[in-house]
Coordinates of C-alpha atoms and ligand atoms in Angstrom, one line a residue:
M38 CA -0.1 0.0 0.1
T39 CA 1.3 2.9 -0.5
P40 CA 1.7 6.0 2.1
A41 CA -1.2 8.7 0.5
A42 CA -3.4 5.1 0.5
H43 CA -2.8 3.5 2.8
Y44 CA -3.3 7.6 5.0
A45 CA -6.6 7.9 3.5
A46 CA -7.0 4.6 4.8
L47 CA -6.9 6.2 8.0
R48 CA -8.7 9.0 7.3
P49 CA -11.9 8.7 8.6
P50 CA -15.5 8.0 5.7
E51 CA -16.6 11.0 3.9
R52 CA -20.3 12.5 5.1
S53 CA -22.6 13.1 3.0
R54 CA -23.8 16.5 3.9
L55 CA -27.2 16.2 1.7
G56 CA -29.7 14.4 2.8
E57 CA -29.1 16.4 6.8
G58 CA -32.4 17.8 6.7
D59 CA -31.0 22.0 4.7
F60 CA -28.7 21.7 2.9
F61 CA -27.4 25.6 3.0
S62 CA -28.6 25.2 6.7
S63 CA -26.4 22.3 7.5
R64 CA -23.4 23.5 5.2
K65 CA -23.5 27.3 5.1
W66 CA -22.1 27.5 2.0
T67 CA -22.1 31.3 0.9
E68 CA -23.1 31.3 -2.3
I69 CA -19.4 32.9 -3.3
E70 CA -18.2 30.1 -1.9
L71 CA -20.0 28.3 -4.0
Q72 CA -19.5 29.6 -7.0
A73 CA -15.3 30.0 -6.6
S74 CA -16.1 25.5 -6.1
W75 CA -17.6 25.8 -8.9
F76 CA -14.7 27.2 -10.7
A77 CA -11.6 25.0 -9.0
G78 CA -13.5 21.8 -10.7
E79 CA -14.6 20.4 -7.8
F80 CA -18.4 19.5 -9.4
G81 CA -16.7 17.7 -12.0
T82 CA -16.1 18.8 -16.1
R83 CA -19.1 16.2 -16.9
F84 CA -23.0 17.2 -16.4
Q85 CA -25.9 15.9 -17.7
A86 CA -28.9 18.0 -18.2
T87 CA -31.9 17.9 -16.5
G88 CA -33.9 17.9 -19.8
G89 CA -30.9 14.6 -20.4
E90 CA -28.1 16.5 -22.9
E91 CA -24.6 15.0 -21.7
V92 CA -22.8 18.8 -20.8
R93 CA -18.8 19.2 -20.8
I94 CA -17.5 21.9 -19.9
V95 CA -13.7 22.3 -22.2
Q96 CA -13.8 26.2 -20.2
F97 CA -14.6 26.9 -17.2
G98 CA -14.4 31.1 -18.3
V99 CA -13.9 33.6 -16.5
W100 CA -15.2 35.7 -13.0
N101 CA -17.9 38.7 -14.0
R102 CA -16.5 40.6 -11.8
E103 CA -19.6 43.2 -13.2
A104 CA -22.8 43.5 -13.2
G105 CA -24.8 40.5 -15.2
P106 CA -24.7 36.3 -14.7
D107 CA -21.5 34.8 -12.3
F108 CA -19.1 34.0 -15.2
A109 CA -18.5 35.2 -18.5
E110 CA -16.9 33.5 -21.7
A111 CA -17.0 30.1 -20.6
A112 CA -17.2 26.8 -23.5
V113 CA -19.4 24.0 -23.0
S114 CA -20.0 20.9 -25.4
I115 CA -22.8 19.6 -25.3
N116 CA -24.0 16.6 -26.5
G117 CA -19.9 15.9 -27.6
A118 CA -20.6 18.9 -30.7
A119 CA -18.3 21.2 -30.8
P120 CA -18.4 23.4 -27.8
I121 CA -19.7 27.0 -27.8
R122 CA -19.4 30.5 -25.9
G123 CA -21.5 32.4 -23.7
S124 CA -21.9 32.7 -20.0
V125 CA -22.8 30.8 -16.8
E126 CA -25.0 31.8 -14.0
L127 CA -24.5 29.8 -10.6
D128 CA -27.2 29.5 -8.2
P129 CA -28.5 28.0 -5.1
D130 CA -31.3 27.8 -5.8
A131 CA -33.1 27.6 -10.0
R132 CA -35.9 29.7 -8.4
D133 CA -33.2 32.1 -7.8
W134 CA -33.2 32.8 -11.7
E135 CA -36.5 34.4 -11.4
R136 CA -36.5 35.4 -8.2
H137 CA -33.5 38.0 -9.1
G138 CA -35.0 39.4 -11.8
H139 CA -32.1 37.8 -14.5
A140 CA -35.4 36.5 -16.5
V141 CA -36.3 39.9 -17.6
N142 CA -32.3 41.0 -17.3
P143 CA -31.2 42.0 -21.1
D144 CA -27.5 41.0 -19.3
Y145 CA -28.0 37.4 -19.4
E146 CA -29.1 37.4 -22.3
S147 CA -25.6 35.5 -22.4
V148 CA -26.3 33.0 -20.7
I149 CA -25.8 29.1 -22.1
L150 CA -26.1 26.6 -18.6
H151 CA -27.6 27.8 -15.5
I152 CA -26.0 25.4 -12.6
F153 CA -28.5 25.4 -9.3
L154 CA -28.0 23.1 -5.6
Q155 CA -31.4 22.4 -5.7
K156 CA -34.8 23.0 -6.9
G157 CA -38.4 22.8 -5.9
S158 CA -41.4 19.9 -6.9
A159 CA -42.8 22.3 -10.0
A160 CA -40.6 22.3 -12.2
F161 CA -38.6 24.8 -14.1
F162 CA -37.7 26.3 -17.0
T163 CA -34.4 28.7 -16.9
R164 CA -35.8 31.4 -19.7
T165 CA -33.9 34.7 -21.3
A166 CA -35.6 37.8 -21.7
R167 CA -36.2 36.4 -25.3
N168 CA -37.9 34.0 -24.2
R169 CA -34.7 31.7 -24.6
N170 CA -34.4 28.3 -22.9
V171 CA -31.5 27.5 -21.1
L172 CA -30.0 23.9 -20.2
Q173 CA -29.4 24.1 -16.9
V174 CA -28.2 21.3 -14.4
L175 CA -28.4 19.8 -11.2
L176 CA -25.3 19.9 -9.2
D177 CA -24.3 17.0 -7.4
P178 CA -23.4 18.4 -3.3
S179 CA -21.8 16.2 -2.3
K180 CA -18.8 16.8 -4.3
L181 CA -18.0 19.6 -2.9
G182 CA -14.9 18.8 -0.4
E183 CA -14.5 20.1 2.7
E184 CA -13.3 23.6 2.4
P185 CA -13.9 26.0 0.6
P186 CA -10.7 27.0 -1.5
R187 CA -9.3 29.3 -0.3
S188 CA -9.2 32.1 -2.8
A189 CA -11.0 32.0 -5.4
P190 CA -9.2 33.4 -8.6
L191 CA -10.1 35.7 -11.5
A192 CA -9.3 33.2 -13.8
K193 CA -6.8 30.4 -14.3
P194 CA -3.7 31.1 -15.8
G195 CA -3.1 28.7 -19.7
R196 CA -0.4 27.4 -21.1
C197 CA 1.3 30.2 -23.0
L198 CA 2.8 30.4 -19.3
A199 CA 5.1 28.6 -19.6
P200 CA 6.3 29.3 -22.7
L201 CA 5.9 33.3 -21.4
R202 CA 8.2 32.2 -18.7
D203 CA 11.4 30.5 -20.2
L204 CA 11.5 33.5 -22.5
P205 CA 15.5 35.7 -22.3
G206 CA 14.2 39.4 -21.3
G207 CA 12.9 41.3 -22.8
K208 CA 10.8 38.8 -25.3
A209 CA 7.9 38.9 -23.4
A210 CA 8.0 42.6 -23.8
D211 CA 7.9 43.1 -27.7
I212 CA 5.8 40.7 -28.2
L213 CA 3.4 43.2 -26.1
D214 CA 4.9 45.7 -28.0
A215 CA 4.1 44.2 -31.5
A216 CA 0.5 43.3 -30.2
A217 CA -0.6 46.8 -29.1
Q218 CA 1.1 48.4 -32.3
F219 CA -0.9 45.6 -34.6
R220 CA -3.9 47.4 -32.5
L221 CA -3.1 50.7 -32.7
Q222 CA -3.2 50.3 -36.5
N223 CA -7.1 48.4 -36.3
K224 CA -8.0 51.5 -34.6
A225 CA -7.0 54.0 -36.5
A226 CA -8.4 52.3 -39.5
R227 CA -11.5 52.6 -38.5
I228 CA -11.3 55.8 -37.5
A229 CA -9.1 56.1 -41.2
R230 CA -12.9 54.8 -42.4
A231 CA -15.1 56.8 -40.9
A232 CA -13.3 60.1 -41.4
D233 CA -14.0 58.5 -45.0
A234 CA -17.1 57.8 -44.7
H235 CA -18.1 62.0 -42.6
G236 CA -15.6 63.5 -42.7
A237 CA -12.5 64.6 -39.9
D238 CA -14.2 66.4 -37.4
E239 CA -17.1 63.7 -36.9
A240 CA -14.7 60.9 -37.2
L241 CA -13.3 62.4 -34.5
Y242 CA -16.3 63.5 -32.8
Q243 CA -17.4 59.7 -32.3
A244 CA -14.5 58.6 -31.9
L245 CA -13.9 60.4 -27.9
A246 CA -18.1 59.6 -27.3
A247 CA -17.5 56.2 -27.9
T248 CA -14.4 56.1 -25.9
L249 CA -17.0 58.1 -23.5
G250 CA -18.8 54.9 -22.9
Y251 CA -16.6 52.2 -22.5
K252 CA -17.7 49.8 -22.5
G253 CA -21.9 49.0 -22.1
N254 CA -22.1 52.5 -23.8
T255 CA -19.5 52.0 -26.4
F256 CA -22.7 52.1 -29.1
A257 CA -25.0 53.8 -27.8
F258 CA -22.9 57.5 -27.5
T259 CA -22.7 55.6 -31.1
L260 CA -25.6 56.3 -32.4
L261 CA -26.1 59.5 -30.8
T262 CA -24.1 61.3 -32.5
Q263 CA -24.9 59.3 -35.6
R264 CA -28.3 60.6 -34.7
L265 CA -27.0 64.2 -33.8
P266 CA -24.1 64.5 -35.4
L267 CA -21.4 67.6 -35.3
R268 CA -21.9 69.9 -37.7
L269 CA -25.5 70.4 -36.6
L270 CA -24.9 70.3 -33.2
L271 CA -22.2 73.1 -34.2
R272 CA -24.8 75.5 -35.9
E273 CA -26.9 75.6 -32.6
K274 CA -24.5 76.0 -30.5
E275 CA -27.8 77.4 -27.7
R276 CA -30.0 74.2 -27.5
V277 CA -26.1 71.3 -27.7
D278 CA -27.4 70.2 -23.8
S279 CA -30.8 69.8 -24.9
L280 CA -30.4 67.2 -28.5
L281 CA -27.9 65.8 -26.5
F282 CA -29.8 65.0 -23.6
G283 CA -33.1 64.9 -25.4
V284 CA -32.3 62.8 -28.7
S285 CA -30.4 60.5 -25.7
G286 CA -33.4 60.3 -23.9
F287 CA -33.1 61.0 -20.4
L288 CA -35.0 64.0 -20.0
P289 CA -38.3 63.3 -16.9
H290 CA -41.5 63.7 -19.3
T291 CA -43.3 63.9 -17.0
G292 CA -43.3 64.1 -11.8
M293 CA -40.8 66.9 -12.3
G294 CA -41.9 67.6 -8.1
R295 CA -40.0 64.9 -7.2
F296 CA -37.0 66.4 -8.0
P297 CA -34.8 68.0 -5.1
Q298 CA -34.7 72.5 -6.2
E299 CA -31.1 72.5 -8.9
T300 CA -32.4 69.2 -10.9
R301 CA -35.9 71.2 -11.4
S302 CA -34.0 74.3 -12.3
Y303 CA -31.2 72.4 -14.5
L304 CA -34.0 70.7 -16.2
R305 CA -36.2 73.9 -16.9
A306 CA -33.5 75.7 -18.5
I307 CA -32.6 71.8 -20.8
W308 CA -36.1 71.6 -21.5
E309 CA -36.4 75.5 -22.9
G310 CA -34.1 74.2 -25.9
W311 CA -35.8 70.6 -26.5
W312 CA -39.6 71.6 -26.0
P313 CA -39.3 72.9 -30.2
E314 CA -36.9 70.6 -31.3
R315 CA -39.1 67.7 -30.2
D316 CA -41.6 66.8 -32.4
K317 CA -39.0 66.3 -35.1
W318 CA -36.1 65.0 -33.3
E319 CA -39.3 62.0 -30.8
R320 CA -39.0 59.3 -33.1
L321 CA -34.9 59.1 -33.1
A322 CA -34.4 59.5 -29.3
L323 CA -32.8 56.2 -27.8
K324 CA -35.6 53.9 -25.5
P325 CA -34.0 53.5 -21.6
E326 CA -32.9 49.7 -22.3
R327 CA -30.8 50.8 -25.4
W328 CA -28.4 52.1 -22.1
R329 CA -26.5 50.1 -19.3
T330 CA -26.5 52.0 -15.5
G331 CA -25.9 48.5 -13.9
G332 CA -23.1 48.3 -12.6
V333 CA -21.7 51.3 -14.1
R334 CA -19.6 53.2 -11.5
P335 CA -21.7 56.4 -10.5
A336 CA -18.6 59.2 -11.6
N337 CA -19.0 56.9 -14.3
H338 CA -23.3 57.0 -14.8
P339 CA -24.1 57.6 -18.7
Q340 CA -25.9 60.5 -18.2
R341 CA -22.8 62.5 -17.2
R342 CA -20.8 60.8 -19.9
V343 CA -23.3 62.7 -22.7
A344 CA -22.9 66.9 -20.0
A345 CA -19.1 65.4 -20.5
L346 CA -19.9 65.2 -24.7
A347 CA -21.8 68.3 -24.9
Q348 CA -18.7 70.1 -22.9
I349 CA -16.3 68.8 -25.3
V350 CA -18.6 69.9 -28.6
R351 CA -18.7 73.6 -26.2
H352 CA -14.4 73.2 -27.1
W353 CA -14.9 72.0 -30.6
G354 CA -12.3 74.3 -32.0
K355 CA -9.1 73.8 -28.8
V356 CA -10.0 69.7 -29.6
R357 CA -9.7 69.9 -33.5
R358 CA -6.5 71.6 -32.4
L359 CA -5.2 68.7 -29.3
K360 CA -5.3 66.9 -31.8
E361 CA -3.3 68.7 -34.1
S362 CA -0.8 69.6 -31.3
L363 CA -0.6 65.3 -29.5
D364 CA 0.9 66.5 -26.8
P365 CA -0.5 64.6 -23.3
K366 CA -0.2 66.9 -20.8
R367 CA -2.1 69.8 -22.8
I368 CA -4.7 67.1 -23.8
H369 CA -5.3 66.1 -19.7
A370 CA -5.0 69.4 -18.4
F371 CA -7.8 70.0 -21.6
F372 CA -10.0 67.3 -20.3
A373 CA -9.1 68.7 -16.3
G374 CA -10.2 72.2 -17.2
L375 CA -14.3 70.6 -19.0
H376 CA -16.9 72.2 -15.8
D377 CA -20.3 72.0 -15.9
E378 CA -22.6 73.3 -12.9
Y379 CA -24.9 71.5 -12.2
W380 CA -22.9 67.8 -13.2
D381 CA -19.8 68.7 -11.4
L382 CA -21.7 68.4 -8.2
H383 CA -24.5 65.3 -8.9
Y384 CA -23.6 61.6 -10.6
T385 CA -27.4 61.3 -12.1
L386 CA -30.5 63.2 -12.4
T387 CA -32.1 61.7 -9.4
A388 CA -29.4 61.4 -6.9
E389 CA -28.8 64.0 -5.0
G390 CA -26.1 67.1 -5.1
M391 CA -22.4 66.3 -3.2
T392 CA -20.6 67.9 -1.4
A393 CA -17.6 68.0 -3.2
P394 CA -17.4 69.3 -7.2
M395 CA -15.4 65.6 -9.1
A396 CA -14.6 65.8 -12.7
L397 CA -16.6 65.8 -15.8
V398 CA -13.4 62.8 -17.0
G399 CA -11.4 61.5 -15.2
E400 CA -8.2 60.8 -16.2
S401 CA -8.1 57.5 -16.9
R402 CA -10.5 57.6 -19.9
V403 CA -8.6 60.6 -21.0
T404 CA -5.2 58.1 -21.1
E405 CA -8.5 55.8 -22.9
M406 CA -9.0 58.9 -25.5
L407 CA -5.4 59.5 -25.8
A408 CA -5.4 55.0 -26.8
N409 CA -8.5 54.9 -28.5
V410 CA -8.2 57.8 -30.4
F411 CA -5.4 60.3 -30.4
Y412 CA -2.4 58.3 -31.0
P413 CA -3.9 56.0 -33.5
L414 CA -4.9 58.9 -35.6
A415 CA -1.3 61.0 -34.9
I416 CA 0.4 57.6 -36.3
L417 CA -2.2 57.9 -39.6
A418 CA -0.3 60.9 -40.0
E419 CA 3.0 60.7 -38.9
P420 CA 3.2 56.3 -38.5
A421 CA 6.8 58.0 -35.4
A422 CA 4.3 58.8 -32.7
W423 CA 3.8 55.2 -31.8
S424 CA 7.1 56.0 -30.1
G425 CA 4.8 58.7 -27.9
Y426 CA 2.4 56.5 -27.9
A427 CA 4.3 53.5 -26.0
N428 CA 5.8 55.3 -23.5
L429 CA 2.5 56.5 -22.3
A430 CA 1.7 55.9 -18.8
A431 CA -1.5 53.4 -18.3
A432 CA -3.7 55.0 -15.7
S433 CA -4.8 51.8 -13.9
V434 CA -5.4 48.4 -14.5
N435 CA -9.4 47.1 -15.8
R436 CA -11.1 43.9 -14.8
R437 CA -9.8 42.2 -19.0
V438 CA -6.5 43.4 -18.3
E439 CA -6.0 41.8 -15.0
T440 CA -7.7 38.4 -16.6
A441 CA -6.3 38.4 -18.6
A442 CA -2.4 39.1 -17.6
I443 CA -3.3 36.2 -15.1
R444 CA -3.6 33.9 -17.8
L445 CA -0.9 34.6 -20.5
F446 CA 1.3 35.8 -16.7
G447 CA 0.3 33.9 -13.9
G448 CA -1.1 37.0 -12.1
M449 CA -0.2 41.0 -11.9
P450 CA 2.7 41.0 -9.6
Q451 CA 4.4 39.6 -11.7
A452 CA 3.4 41.0 -14.6
K453 CA 3.1 44.9 -12.9
E454 CA 6.2 45.6 -13.9
M455 CA 5.5 44.8 -17.8
L456 CA 1.4 46.7 -17.9
K457 CA 2.9 50.1 -16.9
T458 CA 2.5 51.1 -19.5
A459 CA -1.0 52.0 -21.9
A460 CA 0.2 50.4 -25.1
R461 CA 1.2 47.1 -23.4
Q462 CA -1.6 46.8 -21.5
Q463 CA -3.8 47.3 -25.4
G464 CA -1.1 44.8 -26.7
L465 CA -2.6 42.4 -23.4
M466 CA -6.2 43.2 -24.7
Q467 CA -4.9 42.4 -28.9
I468 CA -3.6 38.6 -27.3
Y469 CA -6.2 37.7 -25.5
E470 CA -9.4 39.1 -27.9
D471 CA -7.2 36.5 -30.9
F472 CA -6.6 34.7 -29.1
C473 CA -8.0 33.5 -25.2
M474 CA -11.5 34.2 -26.7
K475 CA -11.6 32.6 -29.7
D476 CA -10.5 29.5 -27.6
N477 CA -12.7 26.9 -27.4
S478 CA -10.3 24.1 -26.4
D479 CA -9.2 25.7 -23.2
C480 CA -6.0 26.5 -23.7
A481 CA -4.8 22.9 -26.0
E482 CA -5.4 23.9 -29.1
C483 CA -4.4 27.2 -28.5
L484 CA -1.1 28.4 -31.1
F485 CA -0.3 31.3 -29.0
P486 CA 2.3 29.4 -27.7
Q487 CA 3.5 27.7 -29.9
Q488 CA 4.2 30.7 -30.8
I489 CA 6.1 31.8 -28.3
G490 CA 9.0 30.2 -29.8
Q491 CA 9.1 32.8 -32.7
W492 CA 10.3 35.7 -30.6
R493 CA 13.2 33.9 -29.3
Ligands
SF4_517 S1 -5.9 30.7 -24.8 FE1 -3.8 30.6 -26.2 S2 -3.0 32.4 -25.3 FE2 -4.8 32.5 -23.4 S3 -4.4 30.9 -21.8 FE3 -3.9 29.8 -23.4 S4 -2.6 29.4 -24.1 FE4 -2.4 31.4 -23.9

């Protein structure tokens, strides 16, 4: 008998914790611990759905730290077919899907698998807001270990970790730089296409607006700027805020009495400009469901972003000159100087006023504008602009960069130094989107580990 088998024989027998009264009262595991156990693979990777389908988890995906399902970017094979990608929702009880409003929440449209540990006696179907039936899996709680995993990693390192780690000094950074240049050129080409179609100013205006909407409201801002072109707003400078707020659909039509005095005054002024234009524009106004507000930080609420866009239009001459000069310090200073008497002190139209003013466009947003708009535009005219971009300091690390850093480099501490620049973060995102997001094999068939060898 091996030492391990000997030890195992000495251990007390496993007791199934299921069947001892109520599962959750006997176990007292929290939902997050159950999710961590799922993500750690403690329930296994092969299941039978409640409808009898064979389900294989090819990839557990990543923890979703934003509003929406628990896990994003998972890959699941059903009845041996090619894996499909989507989100996974894990609830202690199947009925939580309805209780928590997932059935009517468009954020849950991406769910391909609903997992739970118990269900009521009545039949329950998991349906999305568009009435799509979602595959259900009832987990076997006896598969749980004694203790929940000690930590719940955001993602797990991939097969490329070892070859990247073994590269000679500086080579991993070279790969990130190359991917960043590729991404920059693609962004430049996209803006150039918009400029061909609508002119350079419109392309700049649309690109800046899309950056204000990143990431949940990029499309809403694109629609807004397509429906309200810059050339029209420049002719209607007195009505810029009214038109932008009216067409964005953010102006309340009734119930003004519920707002505090300063909000009523603000809305009255905006309505004065919107009222004569309303019939003309109403049909193009964005529907409330077009905007994503769940999980958005208050300072980044799309209403504040629309106010920022209005200020950008008001100062369009300066914005155009900033594009020409491409001086990051001046660009930061310009956006730091944007003010709006009402929005400096409000997160939304319904929020109480703040006691201290807050920047209309924060520093990290300006860095995103440099990386996604100003530098791509500059590189169209002058490829040497890359060197300035390469030195641009990153403002912060977002969830996707963090996830990608774990998958490729095993975590942020190791990658921290390398990811101090915006360009390298963008390079990492490019690799993540090109390889990780397209991989349905849990790294097994990904070509990136082999290709790393070419950089030696
Ligand atoms: S999918 Fe490819 S690039 Fe992504 S972690 Fe796995 S091996 Fe690395």
